[in-house]
Short mmCIF file of C-alpha atoms in Angstrom, two decimals:
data_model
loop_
_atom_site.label_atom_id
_atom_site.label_comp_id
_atom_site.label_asym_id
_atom_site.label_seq_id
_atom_site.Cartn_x
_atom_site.Cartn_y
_atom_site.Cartn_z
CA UNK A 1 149.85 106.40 78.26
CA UNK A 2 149.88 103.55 75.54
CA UNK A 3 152.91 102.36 74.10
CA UNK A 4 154.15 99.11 72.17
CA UNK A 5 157.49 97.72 71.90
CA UNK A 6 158.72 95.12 69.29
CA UNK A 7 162.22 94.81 67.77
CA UNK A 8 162.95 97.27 64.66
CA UNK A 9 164.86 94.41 62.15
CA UNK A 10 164.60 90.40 62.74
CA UNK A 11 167.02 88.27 59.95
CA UNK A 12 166.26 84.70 59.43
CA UNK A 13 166.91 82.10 56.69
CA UNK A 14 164.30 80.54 54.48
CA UNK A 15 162.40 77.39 55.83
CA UNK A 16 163.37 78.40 59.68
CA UNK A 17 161.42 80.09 62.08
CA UNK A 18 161.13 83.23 63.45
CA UNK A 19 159.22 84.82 66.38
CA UNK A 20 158.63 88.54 66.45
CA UNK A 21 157.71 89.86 70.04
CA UNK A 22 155.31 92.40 70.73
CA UNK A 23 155.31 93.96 74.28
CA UNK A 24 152.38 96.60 75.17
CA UNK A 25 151.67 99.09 77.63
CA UNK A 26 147.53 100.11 77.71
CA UNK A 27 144.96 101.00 80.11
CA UNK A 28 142.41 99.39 78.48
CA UNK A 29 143.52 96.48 76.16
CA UNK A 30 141.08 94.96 74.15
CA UNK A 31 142.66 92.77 72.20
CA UNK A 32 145.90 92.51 69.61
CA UNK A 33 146.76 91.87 66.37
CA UNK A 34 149.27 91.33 63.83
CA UNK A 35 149.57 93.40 60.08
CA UNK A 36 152.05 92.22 57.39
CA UNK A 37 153.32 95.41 55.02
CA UNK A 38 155.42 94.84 51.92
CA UNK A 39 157.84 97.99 50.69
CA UNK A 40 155.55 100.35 48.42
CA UNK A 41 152.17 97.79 49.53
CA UNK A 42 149.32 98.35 52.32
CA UNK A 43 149.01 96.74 55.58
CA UNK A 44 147.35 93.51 55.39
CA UNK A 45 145.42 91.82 58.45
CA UNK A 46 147.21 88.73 59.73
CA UNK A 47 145.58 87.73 63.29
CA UNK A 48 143.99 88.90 65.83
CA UNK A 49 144.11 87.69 69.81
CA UNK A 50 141.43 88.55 72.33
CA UNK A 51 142.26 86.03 74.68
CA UNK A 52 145.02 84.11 76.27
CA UNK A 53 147.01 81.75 74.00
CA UNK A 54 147.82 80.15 70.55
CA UNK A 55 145.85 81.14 67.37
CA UNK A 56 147.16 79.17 64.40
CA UNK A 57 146.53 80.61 60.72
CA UNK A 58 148.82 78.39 58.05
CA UNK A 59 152.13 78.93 58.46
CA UNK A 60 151.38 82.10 60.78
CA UNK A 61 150.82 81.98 64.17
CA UNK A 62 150.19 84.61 67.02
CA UNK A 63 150.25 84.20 71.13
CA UNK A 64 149.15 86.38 73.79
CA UNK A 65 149.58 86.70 77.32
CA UNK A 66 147.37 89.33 78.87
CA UNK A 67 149.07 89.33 82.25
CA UNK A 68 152.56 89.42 80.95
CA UNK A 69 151.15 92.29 78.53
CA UNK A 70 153.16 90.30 75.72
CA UNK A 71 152.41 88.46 72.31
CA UNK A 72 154.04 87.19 70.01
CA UNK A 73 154.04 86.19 65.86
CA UNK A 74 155.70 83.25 64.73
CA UNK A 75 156.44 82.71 61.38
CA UNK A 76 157.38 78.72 60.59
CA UNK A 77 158.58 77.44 57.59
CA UNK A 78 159.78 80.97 56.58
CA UNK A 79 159.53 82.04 52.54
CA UNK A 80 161.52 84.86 50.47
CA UNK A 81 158.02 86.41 50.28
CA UNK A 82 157.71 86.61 54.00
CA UNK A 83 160.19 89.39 53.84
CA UNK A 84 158.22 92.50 55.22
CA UNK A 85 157.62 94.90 57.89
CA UNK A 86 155.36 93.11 60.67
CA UNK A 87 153.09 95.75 62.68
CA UNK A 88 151.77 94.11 66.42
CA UNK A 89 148.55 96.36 66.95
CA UNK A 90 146.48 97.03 70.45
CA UNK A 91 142.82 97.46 70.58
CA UNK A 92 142.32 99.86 73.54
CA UNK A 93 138.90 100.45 74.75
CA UNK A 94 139.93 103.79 76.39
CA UNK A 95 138.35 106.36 74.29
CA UNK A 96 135.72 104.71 72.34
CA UNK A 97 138.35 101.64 70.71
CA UNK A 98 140.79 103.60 69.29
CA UNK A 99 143.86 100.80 67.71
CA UNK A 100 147.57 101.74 68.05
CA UNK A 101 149.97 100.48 66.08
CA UNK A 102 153.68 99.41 66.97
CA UNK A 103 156.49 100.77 65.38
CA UNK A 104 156.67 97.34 62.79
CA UNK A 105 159.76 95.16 62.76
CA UNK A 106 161.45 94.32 59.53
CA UNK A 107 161.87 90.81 58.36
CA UNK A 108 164.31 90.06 56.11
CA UNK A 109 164.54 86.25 54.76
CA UNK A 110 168.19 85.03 53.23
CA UNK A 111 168.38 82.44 51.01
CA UNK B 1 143.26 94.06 45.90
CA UNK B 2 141.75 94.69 49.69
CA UNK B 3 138.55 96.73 48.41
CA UNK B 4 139.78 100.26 49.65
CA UNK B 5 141.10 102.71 46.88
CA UNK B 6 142.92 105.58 47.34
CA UNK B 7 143.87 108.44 44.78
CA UNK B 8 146.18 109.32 43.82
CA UNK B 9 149.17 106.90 45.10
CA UNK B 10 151.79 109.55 44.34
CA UNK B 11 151.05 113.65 45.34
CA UNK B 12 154.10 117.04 45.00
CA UNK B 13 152.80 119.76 46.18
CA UNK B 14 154.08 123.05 47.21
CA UNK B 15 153.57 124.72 50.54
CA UNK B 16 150.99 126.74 49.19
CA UNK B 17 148.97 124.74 47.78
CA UNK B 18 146.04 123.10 48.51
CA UNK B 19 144.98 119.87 47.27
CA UNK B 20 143.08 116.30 48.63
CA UNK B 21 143.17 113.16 48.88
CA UNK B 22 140.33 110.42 47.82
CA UNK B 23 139.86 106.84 49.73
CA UNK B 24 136.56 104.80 48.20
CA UNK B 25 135.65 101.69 50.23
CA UNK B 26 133.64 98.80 48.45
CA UNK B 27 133.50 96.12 51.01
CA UNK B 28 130.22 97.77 53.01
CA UNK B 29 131.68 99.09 56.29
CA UNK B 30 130.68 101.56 58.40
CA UNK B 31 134.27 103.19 59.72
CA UNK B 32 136.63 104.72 57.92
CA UNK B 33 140.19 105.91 59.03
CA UNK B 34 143.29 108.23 58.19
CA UNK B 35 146.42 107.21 59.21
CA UNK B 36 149.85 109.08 58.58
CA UNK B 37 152.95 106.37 58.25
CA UNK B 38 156.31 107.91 58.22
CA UNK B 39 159.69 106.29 58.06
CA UNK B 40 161.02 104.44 61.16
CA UNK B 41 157.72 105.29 63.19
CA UNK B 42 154.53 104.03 64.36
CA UNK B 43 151.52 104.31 61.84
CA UNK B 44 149.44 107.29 63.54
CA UNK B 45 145.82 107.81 63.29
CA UNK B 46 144.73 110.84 62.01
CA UNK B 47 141.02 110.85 62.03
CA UNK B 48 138.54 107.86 62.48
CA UNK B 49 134.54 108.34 61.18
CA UNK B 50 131.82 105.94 62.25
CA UNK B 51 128.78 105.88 60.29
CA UNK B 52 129.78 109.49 58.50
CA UNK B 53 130.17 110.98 62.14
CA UNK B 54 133.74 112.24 63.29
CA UNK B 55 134.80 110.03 66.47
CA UNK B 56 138.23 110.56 66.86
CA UNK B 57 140.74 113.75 65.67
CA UNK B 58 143.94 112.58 66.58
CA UNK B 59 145.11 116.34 67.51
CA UNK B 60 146.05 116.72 63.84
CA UNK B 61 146.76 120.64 62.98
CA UNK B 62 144.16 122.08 61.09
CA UNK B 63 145.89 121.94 57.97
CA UNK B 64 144.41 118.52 57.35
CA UNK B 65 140.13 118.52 56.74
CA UNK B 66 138.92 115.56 56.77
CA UNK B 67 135.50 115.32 54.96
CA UNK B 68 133.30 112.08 54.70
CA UNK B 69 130.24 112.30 52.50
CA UNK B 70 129.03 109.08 53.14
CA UNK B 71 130.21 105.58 54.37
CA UNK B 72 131.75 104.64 51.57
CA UNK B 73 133.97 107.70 50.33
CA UNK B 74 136.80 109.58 52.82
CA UNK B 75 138.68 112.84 52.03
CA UNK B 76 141.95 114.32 53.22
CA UNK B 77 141.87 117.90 52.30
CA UNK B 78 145.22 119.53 52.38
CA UNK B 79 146.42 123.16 52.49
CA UNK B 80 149.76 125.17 53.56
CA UNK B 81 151.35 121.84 54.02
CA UNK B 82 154.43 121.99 55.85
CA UNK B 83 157.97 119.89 54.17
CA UNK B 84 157.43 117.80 57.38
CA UNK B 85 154.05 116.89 56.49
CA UNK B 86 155.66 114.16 54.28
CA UNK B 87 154.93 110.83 54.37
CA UNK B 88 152.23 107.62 53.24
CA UNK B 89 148.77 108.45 53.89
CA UNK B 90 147.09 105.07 54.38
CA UNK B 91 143.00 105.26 54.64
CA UNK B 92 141.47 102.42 56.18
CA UNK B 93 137.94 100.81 56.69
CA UNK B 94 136.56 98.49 59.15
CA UNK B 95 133.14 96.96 59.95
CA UNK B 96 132.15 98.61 63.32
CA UNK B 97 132.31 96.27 66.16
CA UNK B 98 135.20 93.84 64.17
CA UNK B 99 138.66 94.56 64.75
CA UNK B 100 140.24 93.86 61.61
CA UNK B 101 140.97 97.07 59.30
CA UNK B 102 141.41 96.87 56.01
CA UNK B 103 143.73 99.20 54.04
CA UNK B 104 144.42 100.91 50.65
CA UNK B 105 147.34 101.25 49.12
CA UNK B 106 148.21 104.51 50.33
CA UNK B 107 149.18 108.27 48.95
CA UNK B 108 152.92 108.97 49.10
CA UNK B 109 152.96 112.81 49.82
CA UNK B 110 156.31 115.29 48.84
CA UNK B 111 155.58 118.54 50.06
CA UNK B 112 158.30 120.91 48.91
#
């Protein structure tokens, strides 16, 4: 079967950083990515990781490991409005691409 | 703004009723996707259609129709709902081939 795993709340203060872990379970990954929700908003596209390694957006970035079936978003320099639920994502090329979403992790940011 | 409507945000409805749900994409894609997000879970997929062909049903009861007249408008029809059947319905749109969805804003659904 598929599954993802990433933790369900994740508290930080503003300016540090935080890493949200993603850990996934597929037959045939394709590729991850990240989606940032705000309370009452859509799910908005963050990143996306195909391949091994770092991809750096701003103040967002996301990792993947494809043989340790783990990634990662990290978060630096960490804003009130960063507060949100963060979704990790696998694109799973069983079934004609089908993408299955993780069960999000909240982010709260303290003053 | 991400380009994908959805009507109406907020939906009561009785168990007998039957009603639907509009999503209206303006960003030119070819896929279009339902997606039911309850509280504390995983966002499921409902239904995906590529190029106004059905290529996934999620086993989703019958009570949900999807319908999608063309690429650019999706439908949720809805009837003998069940109170469990609560929850966001997000509809989502994607260029085939690129992995990055984008989504509306969702219908928040009561059914009492």
């Amino acid at each position: 079967g598929q599954s993802l795993e990433q933790p369900s709340e994740v508290t930080a203060v503003e300016g540090a950083i935080v890493q949200i872990n993603c850990t996934y379970q597929t037959s045939g990954f394709y590729g991850l990515s990240w989606y940032q929700q705000h309370d009452g908003g859509a799910p908005t596209f963050l990143s996306y990781n195909a391949l091994d390694g770092l991809e750096e957006t701003g103040r967002f970035s996301s990792f993947l490991s494809r043989s340790d079936s783990y990634g990662y978003l990290l978060l630096q320099e960490l804003q009130m409005k960063d507060s949100a639920s963060y979704f990790c994502a696998v694109r799973d090329r069983t079934g004609g691409f089908k993408t299955i979403f993780g069960a999000g992790t909240r982010l709260f940011v303290k003053a | 703004e991400t380009g994908v409507t959805q009507t109406p945000r907020h939906l009561v409805m009785g168990m007998t009723n039957k009603k639907s749900l509009k999503c209206e994409q303006h960003l030119g894609h070819n896929a279009m996707y339902w997606y039911k997000q309850s509280a504390k879970k995983p966002l499921e997929l409902m239904f995906v259609y590529n190029f106004k062909e059905q290529t996934e049903n999620n086993s989703v009861p019958s009570r949900f129709s999807p319908e999608c007249p063309n690429s650019s408008h999706l439908f949720l029809h809805l009837h003998t709902l069940q109170p469990e059947d609560s929850a966001l319905y997000l509809c989502a749109s994607s260029q085939d081939g690129r992995n990055e969805q984008y989504f509306g804003p969702g219908t928040r659904l009561t059914v009492t």
